Coordinates of C-alpha atoms and ligand atoms in Angstrom, one line a residue:
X1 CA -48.8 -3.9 6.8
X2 CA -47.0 -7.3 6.3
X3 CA -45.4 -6.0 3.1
X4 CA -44.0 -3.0 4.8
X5 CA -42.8 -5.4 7.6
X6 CA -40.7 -7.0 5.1
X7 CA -39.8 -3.8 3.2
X8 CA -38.3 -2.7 6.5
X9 CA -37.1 -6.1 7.1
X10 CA -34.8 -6.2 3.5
X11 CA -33.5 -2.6 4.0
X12 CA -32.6 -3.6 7.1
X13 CA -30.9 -6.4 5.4
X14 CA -29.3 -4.6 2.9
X15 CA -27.3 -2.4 5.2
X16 CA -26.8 -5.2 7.9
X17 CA -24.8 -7.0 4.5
X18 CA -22.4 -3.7 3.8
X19 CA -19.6 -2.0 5.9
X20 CA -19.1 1.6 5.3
X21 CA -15.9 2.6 4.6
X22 CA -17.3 6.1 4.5
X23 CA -14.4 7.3 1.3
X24 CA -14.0 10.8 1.1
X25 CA -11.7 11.9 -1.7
X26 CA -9.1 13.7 -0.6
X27 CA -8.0 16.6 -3.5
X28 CA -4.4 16.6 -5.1
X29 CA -4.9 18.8 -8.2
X30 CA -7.7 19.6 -10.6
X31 CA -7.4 16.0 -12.1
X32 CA -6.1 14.2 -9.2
X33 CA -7.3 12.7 -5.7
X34 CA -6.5 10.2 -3.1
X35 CA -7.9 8.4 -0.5
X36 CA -6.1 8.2 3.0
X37 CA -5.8 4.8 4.7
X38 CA -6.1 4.6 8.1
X39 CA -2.9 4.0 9.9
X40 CA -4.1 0.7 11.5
X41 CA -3.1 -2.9 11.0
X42 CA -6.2 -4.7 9.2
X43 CA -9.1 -5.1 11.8
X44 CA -13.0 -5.9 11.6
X45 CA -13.6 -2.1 13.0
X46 CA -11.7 -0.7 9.6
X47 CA -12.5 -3.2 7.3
X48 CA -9.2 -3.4 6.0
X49 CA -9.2 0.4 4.8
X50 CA -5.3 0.9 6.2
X51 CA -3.3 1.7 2.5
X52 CA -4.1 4.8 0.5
X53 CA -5.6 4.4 -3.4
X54 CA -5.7 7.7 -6.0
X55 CA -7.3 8.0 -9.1
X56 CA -6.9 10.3 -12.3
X57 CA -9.2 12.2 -14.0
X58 CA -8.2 12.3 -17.7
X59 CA -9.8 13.5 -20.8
X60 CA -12.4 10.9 -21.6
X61 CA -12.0 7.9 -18.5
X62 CA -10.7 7.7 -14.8
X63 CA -6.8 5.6 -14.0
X64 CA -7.5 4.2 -10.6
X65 CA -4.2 3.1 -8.5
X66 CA -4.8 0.5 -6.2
X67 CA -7.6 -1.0 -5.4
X68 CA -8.1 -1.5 -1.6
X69 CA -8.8 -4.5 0.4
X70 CA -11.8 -5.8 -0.6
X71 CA -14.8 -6.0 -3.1
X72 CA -16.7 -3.9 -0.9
X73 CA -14.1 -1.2 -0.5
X74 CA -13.3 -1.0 -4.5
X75 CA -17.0 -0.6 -4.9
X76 CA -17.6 2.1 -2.4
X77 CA -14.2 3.8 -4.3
X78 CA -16.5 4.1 -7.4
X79 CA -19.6 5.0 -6.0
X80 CA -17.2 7.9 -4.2
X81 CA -15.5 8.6 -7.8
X82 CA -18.9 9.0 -9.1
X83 CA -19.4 11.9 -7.5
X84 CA -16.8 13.7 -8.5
X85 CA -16.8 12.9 -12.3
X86 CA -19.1 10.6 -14.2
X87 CA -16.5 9.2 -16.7
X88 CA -15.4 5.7 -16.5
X89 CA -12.8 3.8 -14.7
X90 CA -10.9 2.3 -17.4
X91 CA -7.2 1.3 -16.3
X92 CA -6.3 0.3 -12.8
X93 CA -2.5 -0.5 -11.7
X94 CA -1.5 -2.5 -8.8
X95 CA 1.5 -1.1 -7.5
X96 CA 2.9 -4.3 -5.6
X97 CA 1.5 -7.5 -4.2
X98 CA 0.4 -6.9 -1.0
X99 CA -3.6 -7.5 0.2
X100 CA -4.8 -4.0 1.1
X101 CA -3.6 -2.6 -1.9
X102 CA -5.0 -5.1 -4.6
X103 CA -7.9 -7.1 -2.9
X104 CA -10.4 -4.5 -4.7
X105 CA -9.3 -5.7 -7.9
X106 CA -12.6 -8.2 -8.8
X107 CA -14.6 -5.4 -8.7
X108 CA -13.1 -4.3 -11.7
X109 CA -12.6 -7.6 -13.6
X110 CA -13.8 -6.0 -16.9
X111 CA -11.2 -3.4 -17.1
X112 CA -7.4 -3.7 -17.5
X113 CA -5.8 -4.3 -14.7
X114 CA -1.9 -3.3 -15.0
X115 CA 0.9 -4.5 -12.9
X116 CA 4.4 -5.7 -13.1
X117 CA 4.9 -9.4 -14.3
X118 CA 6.2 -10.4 -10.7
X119 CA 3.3 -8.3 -9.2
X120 CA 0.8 -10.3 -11.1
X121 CA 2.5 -14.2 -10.4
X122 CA 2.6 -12.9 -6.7
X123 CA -1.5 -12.0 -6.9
X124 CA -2.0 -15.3 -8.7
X125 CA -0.4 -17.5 -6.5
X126 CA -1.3 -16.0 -3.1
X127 CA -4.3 -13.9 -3.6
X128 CA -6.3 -17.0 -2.4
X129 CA -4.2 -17.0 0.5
X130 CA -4.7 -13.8 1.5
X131 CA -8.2 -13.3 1.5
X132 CA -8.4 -16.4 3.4
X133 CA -6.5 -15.0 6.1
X134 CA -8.1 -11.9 6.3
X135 CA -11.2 -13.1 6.5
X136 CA -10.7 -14.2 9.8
X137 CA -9.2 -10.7 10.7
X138 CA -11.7 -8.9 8.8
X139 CA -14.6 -10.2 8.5
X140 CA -17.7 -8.9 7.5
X141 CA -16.4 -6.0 4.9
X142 CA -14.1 -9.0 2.8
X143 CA -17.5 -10.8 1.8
X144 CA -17.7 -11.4 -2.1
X145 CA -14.2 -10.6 -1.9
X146 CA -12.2 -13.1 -5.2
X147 CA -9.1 -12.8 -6.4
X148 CA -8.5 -11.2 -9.3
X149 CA -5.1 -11.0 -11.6
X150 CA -3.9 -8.3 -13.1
X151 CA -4.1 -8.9 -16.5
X152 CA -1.5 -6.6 -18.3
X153 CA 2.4 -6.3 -17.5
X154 CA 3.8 -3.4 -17.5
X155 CA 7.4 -3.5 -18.8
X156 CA 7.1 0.0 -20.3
X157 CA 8.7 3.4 -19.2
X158 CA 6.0 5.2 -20.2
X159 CA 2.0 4.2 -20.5
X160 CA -0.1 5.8 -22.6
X161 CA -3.9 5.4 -21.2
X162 CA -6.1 6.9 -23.6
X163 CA -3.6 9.7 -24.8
X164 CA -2.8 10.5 -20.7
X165 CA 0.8 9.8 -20.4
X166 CA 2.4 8.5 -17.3
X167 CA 6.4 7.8 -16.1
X168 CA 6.1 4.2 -14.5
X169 CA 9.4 3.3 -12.6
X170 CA 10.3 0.4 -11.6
X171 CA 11.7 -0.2 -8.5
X172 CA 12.3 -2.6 -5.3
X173 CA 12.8 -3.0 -1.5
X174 CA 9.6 -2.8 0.0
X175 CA 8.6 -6.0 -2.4
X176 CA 10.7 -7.3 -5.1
X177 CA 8.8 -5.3 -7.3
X178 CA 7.2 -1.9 -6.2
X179 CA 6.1 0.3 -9.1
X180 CA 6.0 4.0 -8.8
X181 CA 3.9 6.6 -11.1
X182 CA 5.0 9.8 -12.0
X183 CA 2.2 12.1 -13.6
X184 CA 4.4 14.9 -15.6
X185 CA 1.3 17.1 -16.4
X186 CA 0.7 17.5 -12.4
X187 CA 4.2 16.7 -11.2
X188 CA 2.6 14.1 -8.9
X189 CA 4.9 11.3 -7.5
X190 CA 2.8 8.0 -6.3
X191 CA 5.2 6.3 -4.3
X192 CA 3.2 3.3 -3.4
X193 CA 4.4 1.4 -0.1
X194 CA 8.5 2.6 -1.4
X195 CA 7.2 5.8 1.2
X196 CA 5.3 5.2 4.5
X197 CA 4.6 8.5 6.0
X198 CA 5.4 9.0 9.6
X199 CA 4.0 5.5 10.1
X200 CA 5.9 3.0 10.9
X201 CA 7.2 0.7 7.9
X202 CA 6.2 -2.2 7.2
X203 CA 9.2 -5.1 6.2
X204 CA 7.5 -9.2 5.7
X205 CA 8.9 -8.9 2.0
X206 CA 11.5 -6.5 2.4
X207 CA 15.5 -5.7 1.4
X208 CA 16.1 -3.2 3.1
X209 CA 19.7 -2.1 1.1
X210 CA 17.6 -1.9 -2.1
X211 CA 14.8 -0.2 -0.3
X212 CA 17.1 2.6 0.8
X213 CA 18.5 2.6 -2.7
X214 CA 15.3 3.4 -4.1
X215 CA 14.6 5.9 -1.8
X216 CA 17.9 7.4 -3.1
X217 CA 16.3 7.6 -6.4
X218 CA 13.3 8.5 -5.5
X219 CA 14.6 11.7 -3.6
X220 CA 16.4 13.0 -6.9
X221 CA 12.7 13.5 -9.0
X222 CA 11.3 17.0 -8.4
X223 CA 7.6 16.5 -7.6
X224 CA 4.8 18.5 -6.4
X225 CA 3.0 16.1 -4.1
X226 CA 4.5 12.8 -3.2
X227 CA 1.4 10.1 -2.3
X228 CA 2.9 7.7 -0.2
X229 CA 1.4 4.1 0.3
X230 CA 0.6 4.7 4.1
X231 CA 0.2 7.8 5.7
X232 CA -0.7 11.3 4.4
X233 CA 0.5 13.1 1.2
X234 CA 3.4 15.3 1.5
X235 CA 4.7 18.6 -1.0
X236 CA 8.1 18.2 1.0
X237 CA 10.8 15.5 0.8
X238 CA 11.0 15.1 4.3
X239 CA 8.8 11.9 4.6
X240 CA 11.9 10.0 1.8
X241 CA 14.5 11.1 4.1
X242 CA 12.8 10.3 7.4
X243 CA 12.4 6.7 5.8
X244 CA 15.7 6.3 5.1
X245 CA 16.7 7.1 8.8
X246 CA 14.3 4.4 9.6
X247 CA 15.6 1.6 7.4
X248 CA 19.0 2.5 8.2
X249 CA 18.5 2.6 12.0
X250 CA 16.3 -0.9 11.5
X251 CA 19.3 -2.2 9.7
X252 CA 22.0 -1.0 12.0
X253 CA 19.9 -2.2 14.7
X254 CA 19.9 -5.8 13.3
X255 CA 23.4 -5.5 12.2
X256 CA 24.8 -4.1 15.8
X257 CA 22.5 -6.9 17.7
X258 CA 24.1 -9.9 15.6
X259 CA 27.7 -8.3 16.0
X260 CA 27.1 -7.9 19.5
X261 CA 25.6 -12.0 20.1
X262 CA 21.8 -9.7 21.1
X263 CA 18.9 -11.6 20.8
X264 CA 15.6 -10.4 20.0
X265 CA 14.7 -9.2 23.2
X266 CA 17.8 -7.4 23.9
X267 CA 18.0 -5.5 20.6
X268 CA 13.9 -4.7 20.9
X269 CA 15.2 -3.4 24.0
X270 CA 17.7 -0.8 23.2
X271 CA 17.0 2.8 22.8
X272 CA 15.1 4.5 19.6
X273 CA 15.5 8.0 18.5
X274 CA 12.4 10.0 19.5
X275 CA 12.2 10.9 15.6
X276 CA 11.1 7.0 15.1
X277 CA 9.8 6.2 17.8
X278 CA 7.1 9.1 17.0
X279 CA 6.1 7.3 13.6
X280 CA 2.6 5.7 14.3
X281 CA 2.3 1.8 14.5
X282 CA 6.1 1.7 15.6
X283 CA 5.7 -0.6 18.8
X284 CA 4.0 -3.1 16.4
X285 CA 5.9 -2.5 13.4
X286 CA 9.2 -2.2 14.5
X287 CA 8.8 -5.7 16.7
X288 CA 7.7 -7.5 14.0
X289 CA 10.4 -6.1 11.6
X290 CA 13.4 -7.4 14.0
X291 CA 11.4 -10.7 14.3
X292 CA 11.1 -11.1 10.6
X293 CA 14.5 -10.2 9.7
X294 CA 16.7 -11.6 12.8
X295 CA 17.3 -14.9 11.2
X296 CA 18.3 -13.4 7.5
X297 CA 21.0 -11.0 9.4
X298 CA 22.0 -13.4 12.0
X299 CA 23.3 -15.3 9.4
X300 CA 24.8 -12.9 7.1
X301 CA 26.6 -11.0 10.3
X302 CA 27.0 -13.5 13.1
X303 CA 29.7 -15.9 11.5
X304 CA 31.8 -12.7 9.5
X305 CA 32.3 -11.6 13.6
X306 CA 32.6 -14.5 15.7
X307 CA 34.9 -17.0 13.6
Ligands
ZN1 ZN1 3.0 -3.1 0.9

């Protein structure tokens, strides 16, 4: 009887110790599957789950892209890969700096981990810093949560992870360094945070001129499925040009408020085009954006007009 008692007592343990992400693939093409973030801002209820990952089957091992927001979440991704295939997880890429897509990355400390060089000094430098803060947001689901750098640079156009061949482009504006895959054998564009779809987007280490530059770019490649960073996959190139309408109302926004001597308020304040205002998250989003990037515009645009 006693040992039962604490039979019951560790399983309750166990599961008392582990947030369920519950990660349900979400199928692209025979080789191919994401998983959808929910379109939140980091909380203890989501355990950080808010940015989409994918992974690649290939012949003999599994590419993973992005690793989620914590140890716990990276580790639920393979137990949910498992299911689906049991080949390895060889090769992960972190497609920019920013926590909820690379904070997964110590559960994979033995494989390569591939990123731009920027990428990985950013990870180095402030991964710390970030799981510290979202541990206080978080909670629970960060626990055994490290940072981890990636510990390959890609510089390449092209990688080659065991004889499966991907386009990796190199691109800025959300970060300074935002890498994109393109898979030629599926036509499958992974847009990583260049693309939030219909959610609103998110700007703390933003340009927004080279972000709608890239977007520019990005429209020109003829893919199947585009996997954005945020938000659901799209077959259509809708979800480029409705971001482009939202950087460039955001920065005419900014732009107009300075020109005008607006503050804040009174630019926060002025009409938004139902197509925007519709993305999810915009309220938060977009007040955080103006707030983030007043000070930059205010003093490119404010002297040019008013001396
Ligand atoms: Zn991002």
């Amino acid at each position: 009887m006693k040992n039962l008692f604490f039979i019951v007592l560790s399983i309750n343990l166990l599961f008392a110790n582990s947030f369920d992400y519950k990660l349900k693939p979400i199928k692209l093409s025979d080789n191919s599957y994401y998983f959808y973030g929910k379109e939140e801002y980091f909380s203890e209820k989501n355990g950080g789950n808010i940015a989409n990952t994918a992974f690649i089957i290939t012949k003999n091992s599994v590419i993973l892209i992005d690793t989620g927001s914590s140890k716990e979440y990276a580790e639920q991704l393979k137990e949910a890969i498992k299911k689906i295939t049991n080949k390895p997880i060889k090769y992960v890429i972190n497609t920019h700096h920013h926590p909820d897509h690379f904070l997964g990355n110590n559960a994979f400390k033995d494989n390569k981990i591939y990123a731009s060089k920027f990428t990985q000094n950013e990870i180095s430098q402030n991964g710390d810093l970030y799981i510290m803060n979202l541990v206080n947001i978080v909670q629970k689901a960060m626990q055994g949560t490290k940072m981890e750098a990636p510990n390959v640079i890609l510089n390449t156009k092209t990688i080659d992870l065991d004889g499966y061949k991907l386009d990796v482009l190199y691109f800025d504006g959300h970060t300074s360094s935002d890498i994109v895959l393109f898979d030629r054998k599926t036509n499958i564009l992974y847009t990583s945070d260049l693309i939030f779809n219909k959610r609103a987007l998110a700007t703390p280490h933003a340009n927004i001129k080279k972000w709608i530059s890239s977007l520019k770019k990005l429209k020109k490649i003829n893919y199947s499925i585009l996997v954005p960073g945020h938000g659901k996959a799209s077959k259509s190139k809708e979800p480029i040009k409705e971001n482009i309408a939202y950087l460039e109302f955001l920065e005419n926004s900014l732009i107009n408020g300075v020109k005008n001597g607006l503050d804040i308020f009174e630019i926060l304040s002025k009409p938004v085009p139902n197509n925007i205002k519709e993305f999810s998250m915009f309220e938060e989003e977009y007040e955080r954006s103006i707030i983030n990037l007043y000070p930059k515009y205010e003093q490119k645009y404010y002297s040019i007009s008013n001396h």
